[in-house]
JSON list of C-alpha atoms in Angstrom, two decimals:
[
{"chain": "A", "resi": 1, "resn": "ASN", "atom": "CA", "xyz": [94.29, 69.19, 34.77]},
{"chain": "A", "resi": 2, "resn": "GLU", "atom": "CA", "xyz": [92.01, 67.22, 37.06]},
{"chain": "A", "resi": 3, "resn": "THR", "atom": "CA", "xyz": [92.90, 63.96, 35.30]},
{"chain": "A", "resi": 4, "resn": "HIS", "atom": "CA", "xyz": [96.57, 64.80, 35.68]},
{"chain": "A", "resi": 5, "resn": "SER", "atom": "CA", "xyz": [96.29, 65.48, 39.41]},
{"chain": "A", "resi": 6, "resn": "SER", "atom": "CA", "xyz": [94.38, 62.24, 40.05]},
{"chain": "A", "resi": 7, "resn": "CYS", "atom": "CA", "xyz": [97.09, 60.35, 38.16]},
{"chain": "A", "resi": 8, "resn": "THR", "atom": "CA", "xyz": [99.88, 61.81, 40.28]},
{"chain": "A", "resi": 9, "resn": "ARG", "atom": "CA", "xyz": [98.29, 61.16, 43.66]},
{"chain": "A", "resi": 10, "resn": "PRO", "atom": "CA", "xyz": [98.69, 57.36, 43.66]},
{"chain": "A", "resi": 11, "resn": "ARG", "atom": "CA", "xyz": [102.26, 57.76, 42.46]},
{"chain": "A", "resi": 12, "resn": "ALA", "atom": "CA", "xyz": [102.99, 60.23, 45.25]},
{"chain": "A", "resi": 13, "resn": "ARG", "atom": "CA", "xyz": [101.62, 57.79, 47.83]},
{"chain": "A", "resi": 14, "resn": "SER", "atom": "CA", "xyz": [103.77, 54.96, 46.52]},
{"chain": "A", "resi": 15, "resn": "VAL", "atom": "CA", "xyz": [106.87, 57.19, 46.65]},
{"chain": "A", "resi": 16, "resn": "LEU", "atom": "CA", "xyz": [106.02, 58.15, 50.25]},
{"chain": "A", "resi": 17, "resn": "ALA", "atom": "CA", "xyz": [105.45, 54.50, 51.11]},
{"chain": "A", "resi": 18, "resn": "THR", "atom": "CA", "xyz": [108.81, 53.64, 49.57]},
{"chain": "A", "resi": 19, "resn": "LEU", "atom": "CA", "xyz": [110.56, 56.42, 51.49]},
{"chain": "A", "resi": 20, "resn": "ALA", "atom": "CA", "xyz": [108.91, 55.30, 54.72]},
{"chain": "A", "resi": 21, "resn": "ALA", "atom": "CA", "xyz": [110.11, 51.75, 54.10]},
{"chain": "A", "resi": 22, "resn": "VAL", "atom": "CA", "xyz": [113.72, 52.87, 53.53]},
{"chain": "A", "resi": 23, "resn": "MET", "atom": "CA", "xyz": [114.83, 53.91, 57.00]},
{"chain": "A", "resi": 24, "resn": "ARG", "atom": "CA", "xyz": [116.96, 52.64, 59.81]},
{"chain": "A", "resi": 25, "resn": "VAL", "atom": "CA", "xyz": [115.39, 51.60, 63.10]},
{"chain": "A", "resi": 26, "resn": "LEU", "atom": "CA", "xyz": [117.23, 51.94, 66.41]},
{"chain": "A", "resi": 27, "resn": "GLY", "atom": "CA", "xyz": [116.75, 49.39, 69.20]},
{"chain": "A", "resi": 28, "resn": "LEU", "atom": "CA", "xyz": [117.47, 50.37, 72.82]},
{"chain": "A", "resi": 29, "resn": "ASP", "atom": "CA", "xyz": [117.99, 48.04, 75.78]},
{"chain": "A", "resi": 30, "resn": "LEU", "atom": "CA", "xyz": [117.82, 50.40, 78.76]},
{"chain": "A", "resi": 31, "resn": "GLY", "atom": "CA", "xyz": [119.83, 49.64, 81.86]},
{"chain": "A", "resi": 32, "resn": "SER", "atom": "CA", "xyz": [120.90, 51.51, 84.97]},
{"chain": "A", "resi": 33, "resn": "LYS", "atom": "CA", "xyz": [124.59, 51.49, 83.90]},
{"chain": "A", "resi": 34, "resn": "ARG", "atom": "CA", "xyz": [124.42, 51.16, 80.11]},
{"chain": "A", "resi": 35, "resn": "ILE", "atom": "CA", "xyz": [122.05, 51.42, 77.17]},
{"chain": "A", "resi": 36, "resn": "GLY", "atom": "CA", "xyz": [122.49, 48.65, 74.62]},
{"chain": "A", "resi": 37, "resn": "LEU", "atom": "CA", "xyz": [122.21, 49.85, 71.02]},
{"chain": "A", "resi": 38, "resn": "ALA", "atom": "CA", "xyz": [121.24, 48.07, 67.82]},
{"chain": "A", "resi": 39, "resn": "VAL", "atom": "CA", "xyz": [120.61, 49.52, 64.36]},
{"chain": "A", "resi": 40, "resn": "SER", "atom": "CA", "xyz": [118.83, 48.05, 61.37]},
{"chain": "A", "resi": 41, "resn": "ASP", "atom": "CA", "xyz": [119.87, 48.27, 57.75]},
{"chain": "A", "resi": 42, "resn": "THR", "atom": "CA", "xyz": [118.12, 50.94, 55.63]},
{"chain": "A", "resi": 43, "resn": "GLU", "atom": "CA", "xyz": [115.42, 48.47, 54.55]},
{"chain": "A", "resi": 44, "resn": "ALA", "atom": "CA", "xyz": [114.70, 47.68, 58.23]},
{"chain": "A", "resi": 45, "resn": "SER", "atom": "CA", "xyz": [115.23, 43.97, 57.58]},
{"chain": "A", "resi": 46, "resn": "PHE", "atom": "CA", "xyz": [118.27, 43.09, 59.69]},
{"chain": "A", "resi": 47, "resn": "ALA", "atom": "CA", "xyz": [119.35, 44.11, 63.20]},
{"chain": "A", "resi": 48, "resn": "PHE", "atom": "CA", "xyz": [123.00, 44.69, 64.07]},
{"chain": "A", "resi": 49, "resn": "PRO", "atom": "CA", "xyz": [124.55, 45.26, 67.53]},
{"chain": "A", "resi": 50, "resn": "ALA", "atom": "CA", "xyz": [125.85, 48.84, 67.64]},
{"chain": "A", "resi": 51, "resn": "GLY", "atom": "CA", "xyz": [127.61, 49.24, 70.98]},
{"chain": "A", "resi": 52, "resn": "THR", "atom": "CA", "xyz": [126.50, 50.78, 74.25]},
{"chain": "A", "resi": 53, "resn": "LEU", "atom": "CA", "xyz": [126.09, 54.18, 75.84]},
{"chain": "A", "resi": 54, "resn": "ARG", "atom": "CA", "xyz": [127.08, 54.78, 79.44]},
{"chain": "A", "resi": 55, "resn": "SER", "atom": "CA", "xyz": [123.90, 55.85, 81.22]},
{"chain": "A", "resi": 56, "resn": "THR", "atom": "CA", "xyz": [124.39, 59.17, 83.00]},
{"chain": "A", "resi": 57, "resn": "GLY", "atom": "CA", "xyz": [120.79, 60.20, 83.68]},
{"chain": "A", "resi": 58, "resn": "ARG", "atom": "CA", "xyz": [117.65, 60.45, 81.59]},
{"chain": "A", "resi": 59, "resn": "LYS", "atom": "CA", "xyz": [118.21, 63.97, 80.22]},
{"chain": "A", "resi": 60, "resn": "ALA", "atom": "CA", "xyz": [121.80, 63.25, 79.13]},
{"chain": "A", "resi": 61, "resn": "ASP", "atom": "CA", "xyz": [120.83, 59.78, 77.83]},
{"chain": "A", "resi": 62, "resn": "ILE", "atom": "CA", "xyz": [118.06, 61.25, 75.68]},
{"chain": "A", "resi": 63, "resn": "ALA", "atom": "CA", "xyz": [120.44, 63.89, 74.30]},
{"chain": "A", "resi": 64, "resn": "ALA", "atom": "CA", "xyz": [123.00, 61.18, 73.44]},
{"chain": "A", "resi": 65, "resn": "VAL", "atom": "CA", "xyz": [120.36, 59.01, 71.75]},
{"chain": "A", "resi": 66, "resn": "CYS", "atom": "CA", "xyz": [119.09, 62.04, 69.80]},
{"chain": "A", "resi": 67, "resn": "GLU", "atom": "CA", "xyz": [122.64, 62.53, 68.48]},
{"chain": "A", "resi": 68, "resn": "ILE", "atom": "CA", "xyz": [122.70, 58.91, 67.32]},
{"chain": "A", "resi": 69, "resn": "ILE", "atom": "CA", "xyz": [119.29, 59.34, 65.67]},
{"chain": "A", "resi": 70, "resn": "ALA", "atom": "CA", "xyz": [120.60, 62.33, 63.71]},
{"chain": "A", "resi": 71, "resn": "GLU", "atom": "CA", "xyz": [124.01, 60.82, 62.86]},
{"chain": "A", "resi": 72, "resn": "ARG", "atom": "CA", "xyz": [122.65, 57.48, 61.67]},
{"chain": "A", "resi": 73, "resn": "GLU", "atom": "CA", "xyz": [119.50, 58.85, 60.01]},
{"chain": "A", "resi": 74, "resn": "ILE", "atom": "CA", "xyz": [117.17, 56.83, 62.23]},
{"chain": "A", "resi": 75, "resn": "GLY", "atom": "CA", "xyz": [113.49, 56.88, 61.25]},
{"chain": "A", "resi": 76, "resn": "ALA", "atom": "CA", "xyz": [112.00, 54.99, 64.22]},
{"chain": "A", "resi": 77, "resn": "VAL", "atom": "CA", "xyz": [113.06, 53.68, 67.63]},
{"chain": "A", "resi": 78, "resn": "VAL", "atom": "CA", "xyz": [112.01, 50.67, 69.70]},
{"chain": "A", "resi": 79, "resn": "VAL", "atom": "CA", "xyz": [112.69, 50.69, 73.44]},
{"chain": "A", "resi": 80, "resn": "GLY", "atom": "CA", "xyz": [112.76, 47.47, 75.46]},
{"chain": "A", "resi": 81, "resn": "LEU", "atom": "CA", "xyz": [109.96, 47.27, 78.02]},
{"chain": "A", "resi": 82, "resn": "PRO", "atom": "CA", "xyz": [111.12, 45.20, 81.01]},
{"chain": "A", "resi": 83, "resn": "ARG", "atom": "CA", "xyz": [108.10, 43.33, 82.33]},
{"chain": "A", "resi": 84, "resn": "HIS", "atom": "CA", "xyz": [107.90, 40.77, 85.09]},
{"chain": "A", "resi": 85, "resn": "MET", "atom": "CA", "xyz": [107.65, 37.15, 83.92]},
{"chain": "A", "resi": 86, "resn": "ASP", "atom": "CA", "xyz": [103.88, 37.20, 84.61]},
{"chain": "A", "resi": 87, "resn": "GLY", "atom": "CA", "xyz": [103.51, 40.25, 82.33]},
{"chain": "A", "resi": 88, "resn": "ARG", "atom": "CA", "xyz": [103.06, 42.86, 85.06]},
{"chain": "A", "resi": 89, "resn": "HIS", "atom": "CA", "xyz": [104.72, 46.27, 84.70]},
{"chain": "A", "resi": 90, "resn": "GLY", "atom": "CA", "xyz": [107.14, 47.21, 87.45]},
{"chain": "A", "resi": 91, "resn": "PRO", "atom": "CA", "xyz": [109.02, 50.44, 88.13]},
{"chain": "A", "resi": 92, "resn": "GLU", "atom": "CA", "xyz": [111.56, 49.66, 85.38]},
{"chain": "A", "resi": 93, "resn": "ALA", "atom": "CA", "xyz": [108.77, 49.34, 82.79]},
{"chain": "A", "resi": 94, "resn": "ALA", "atom": "CA", "xyz": [107.27, 52.66, 83.90]},
{"chain": "A", "resi": 95, "resn": "ALA", "atom": "CA", "xyz": [110.72, 54.28, 83.59]},
{"chain": "A", "resi": 96, "resn": "ALA", "atom": "CA", "xyz": [111.15, 52.79, 80.08]},
{"chain": "A", "resi": 97, "resn": "GLU", "atom": "CA", "xyz": [107.75, 54.17, 79.04]},
{"chain": "A", "resi": 98, "resn": "ARG", "atom": "CA", "xyz": [108.68, 57.64, 80.36]},
{"chain": "A", "resi": 99, "resn": "PHE", "atom": "CA", "xyz": [112.02, 57.44, 78.53]},
{"chain": "A", "resi": 100, "resn": "ALA", "atom": "CA", "xyz": [110.28, 56.43, 75.28]},
{"chain": "A", "resi": 101, "resn": "ALA", "atom": "CA", "xyz": [107.78, 59.30, 75.53]},
{"chain": "A", "resi": 102, "resn": "ALA", "atom": "CA", "xyz": [110.52, 61.85, 76.29]},
{"chain": "A", "resi": 103, "resn": "LEU", "atom": "CA", "xyz": [112.70, 60.51, 73.46]},
{"chain": "A", "resi": 104, "resn": "GLN", "atom": "CA", "xyz": [109.86, 60.78, 70.96]},
{"chain": "A", "resi": 105, "resn": "LYS", "atom": "CA", "xyz": [109.18, 64.36, 72.05]},
{"chain": "A", "resi": 106, "resn": "SER", "atom": "CA", "xyz": [112.86, 65.33, 71.86]},
{"chain": "A", "resi": 107, "resn": "SER", "atom": "CA", "xyz": [113.77, 63.50, 68.65]},
{"chain": "A", "resi": 108, "resn": "GLY", "atom": "CA", "xyz": [110.59, 63.89, 66.61]},
{"chain": "A", "resi": 109, "resn": "VAL", "atom": "CA", "xyz": [110.78, 60.26, 65.43]},
{"chain": "A", "resi": 110, "resn": "PRO", "atom": "CA", "xyz": [108.23, 57.58, 66.34]},
{"chain": "A", "resi": 111, "resn": "VAL", "atom": "CA", "xyz": [109.24, 55.61, 69.44]},
{"chain": "A", "resi": 112, "resn": "GLU", "atom": "CA", "xyz": [107.55, 52.36, 70.41]},
{"chain": "A", "resi": 113, "resn": "THR", "atom": "CA", "xyz": [108.09, 49.96, 73.29]},
{"chain": "A", "resi": 114, "resn": "LEU", "atom": "CA", "xyz": [108.30, 46.18, 73.08]},
{"chain": "A", "resi": 115, "resn": "ASP", "atom": "CA", "xyz": [108.33, 43.48, 75.74]},
{"chain": "A", "resi": 116, "resn": "GLU", "atom": "CA", "xyz": [111.97, 42.55, 76.32]},
{"chain": "A", "resi": 117, "resn": "ARG", "atom": "CA", "xyz": [111.56, 39.60, 78.67]},
{"chain": "A", "resi": 118, "resn": "LEU", "atom": "CA", "xyz": [114.38, 37.10, 78.25]},
{"chain": "A", "resi": 119, "resn": "THR", "atom": "CA", "xyz": [116.43, 39.14, 75.74]},
{"chain": "A", "resi": 120, "resn": "SER", "atom": "CA", "xyz": [119.38, 39.42, 78.13]},
{"chain": "A", "resi": 121, "resn": "GLN", "atom": "CA", "xyz": [119.27, 35.68, 78.85]},
{"chain": "A", "resi": 122, "resn": "GLU", "atom": "CA", "xyz": [119.18, 34.96, 75.11]},
{"chain": "A", "resi": 123, "resn": "ALA", "atom": "CA", "xyz": [122.12, 37.35, 74.60]},
{"chain": "A", "resi": 124, "resn": "GLU", "atom": "CA", "xyz": [124.08, 35.51, 77.31]},
{"chain": "A", "resi": 125, "resn": "ARG", "atom": "CA", "xyz": [123.39, 32.19, 75.55]},
{"chain": "A", "resi": 126, "resn": "VAL", "atom": "CA", "xyz": [124.67, 33.67, 72.28]},
{"chain": "A", "resi": 127, "resn": "LEU", "atom": "CA", "xyz": [127.91, 34.76, 73.97]},
{"chain": "A", "resi": 128, "resn": "LEU", "atom": "CA", "xyz": [128.35, 31.37, 75.68]},
{"chain": "A", "resi": 129, "resn": "ALA", "atom": "CA", "xyz": [127.87, 29.63, 72.33]},
{"chain": "A", "resi": 130, "resn": "GLN", "atom": "CA", "xyz": [130.65, 31.84, 70.95]},
{"chain": "A", "resi": 131, "resn": "GLY", "atom": "CA", "xyz": [132.94, 30.86, 73.83]},
{"chain": "A", "resi": 132, "resn": "HIS", "atom": "CA", "xyz": [132.70, 34.16, 75.74]},
{"chain": "A", "resi": 133, "resn": "ALA", "atom": "CA", "xyz": [131.88, 34.57, 79.43]},
{"chain": "A", "resi": 134, "resn": "PRO", "atom": "CA", "xyz": [128.83, 36.88, 79.68]},
{"chain": "A", "resi": 135, "resn": "SER", "atom": "CA", "xyz": [129.92, 38.00, 83.16]},
{"chain": "A", "resi": 136, "resn": "ARG", "atom": "CA", "xyz": [133.11, 39.45, 81.66]},
{"chain": "A", "resi": 137, "resn": "SER", "atom": "CA", "xyz": [131.42, 41.27, 78.82]},
{"chain": "A", "resi": 138, "resn": "ARG", "atom": "CA", "xyz": [128.28, 42.96, 80.15]},
{"chain": "A", "resi": 139, "resn": "PRO", "atom": "CA", "xyz": [128.39, 45.71, 77.48]},
{"chain": "A", "resi": 140, "resn": "ARG", "atom": "CA", "xyz": [128.37, 43.02, 74.78]},
{"chain": "A", "resi": 141, "resn": "VAL", "atom": "CA", "xyz": [125.34, 41.37, 76.46]},
{"chain": "A", "resi": 142, "resn": "ASP", "atom": "CA", "xyz": [123.54, 44.73, 76.38]},
{"chain": "A", "resi": 143, "resn": "GLU", "atom": "CA", "xyz": [124.14, 45.39, 72.69]},
{"chain": "A", "resi": 144, "resn": "ILE", "atom": "CA", "xyz": [123.22, 41.82, 71.70]},
{"chain": "A", "resi": 145, "resn": "ALA", "atom": "CA", "xyz": [120.05, 42.09, 73.81]},
{"chain": "A", "resi": 146, "resn": "ALA", "atom": "CA", "xyz": [119.23, 45.33, 71.92]},
{"chain": "A", "resi": 147, "resn": "ALA", "atom": "CA", "xyz": [119.79, 43.51, 68.61]},
{"chain": "A", "resi": 148, "resn": "ILE", "atom": "CA", "xyz": [117.49, 40.65, 69.70]},
{"chain": "A", "resi": 149, "resn": "LEU", "atom": "CA", "xyz": [114.84, 43.19, 70.71]},
{"chain": "A", "resi": 150, "resn": "LEU", "atom": "CA", "xyz": [115.20, 45.03, 67.38]},
{"chain": "A", "resi": 151, "resn": "ARG", "atom": "CA", "xyz": [115.11, 41.79, 65.38]},
{"chain": "A", "resi": 152, "resn": "THR", "atom": "CA", "xyz": [111.89, 40.79, 67.14]},
{"chain": "A", "resi": 153, "resn": "TYR", "atom": "CA", "xyz": [110.37, 44.21, 66.47]},
{"chain": "A", "resi": 154, "resn": "LEU", "atom": "CA", "xyz": [111.30, 44.10, 62.76]},
{"chain": "A", "resi": 155, "resn": "GLN", "atom": "CA", "xyz": [109.87, 40.59, 62.40]},
{"chain": "A", "resi": 156, "resn": "MET", "atom": "CA", "xyz": [106.61, 41.57, 64.12]},
{"chain": "A", "resi": 157, "resn": "ARG", "atom": "CA", "xyz": [106.31, 44.70, 61.96]},
{"chain": "A", "resi": 158, "resn": "ASP", "atom": "CA", "xyz": [106.96, 42.66, 58.82]},
{"chain": "A", "resi": 159, "resn": "VAL", "atom": "CA", "xyz": [104.21, 40.19, 59.73]},
{"chain": "A", "resi": 160, "resn": "ALA", "atom": "CA", "xyz": [101.78, 43.02, 60.62]},
{"chain": "A", "resi": 161, "resn": "GLU", "atom": "CA", "xyz": [102.40, 44.79, 57.28]},
{"chain": "A", "resi": 162, "resn": "ARG", "atom": "CA", "xyz": [102.04, 41.65, 55.17]},
{"chain": "A", "resi": 163, "resn": "PRO", "atom": "CA", "xyz": [98.72, 41.54, 53.22]},
{"chain": "A", "resi": 164, "resn": "GLU", "atom": "CA", "xyz": [96.20, 38.98, 54.50]},
{"chain": "A", "resi": 165, "resn": "GLY", "atom": "CA", "xyz": [96.63, 35.53, 53.05]},
{"chain": "A", "resi": 166, "resn": "GLU", "atom": "CA", "xyz": [100.29, 36.12, 52.11]},
{"chain": "A", "resi": 167, "resn": "ASP", "atom": "CA", "xyz": [102.76, 33.89, 53.93]}
]
């Protein structure tokens, strides 16, 4: 019996590791008017713009995001952390950190923050390259910024999880 149980433990860990790797991640670009949304594929390899939510206050916003987490079977969330260009945290960054903590408590899924400097500018460049005026499609800027944030997060996580010496 003891041999059997020691044989099943490594298998159980690999199944858990596989299950943990097969989950969607939600990216959030918080704004005063809208929250940009992006969702990964189930392998958490690719980030896709997923629309916006109209921001109506932290409590209602958290409830709406919790619904999305349940509906789309989200396993983790990354929230954009708006820092000043010199890296300092301002009031918006403090608000994003409070939102992330409250979301994690309400949803029960891990919520991390990630520096989002320049994601909106990059999103505007993407829209310009596609022939769209960013000023006329602010919601699209927000969801693309969320996708850029999520893509960055997934790439950083992939690099961090890669065994040493593997490129």
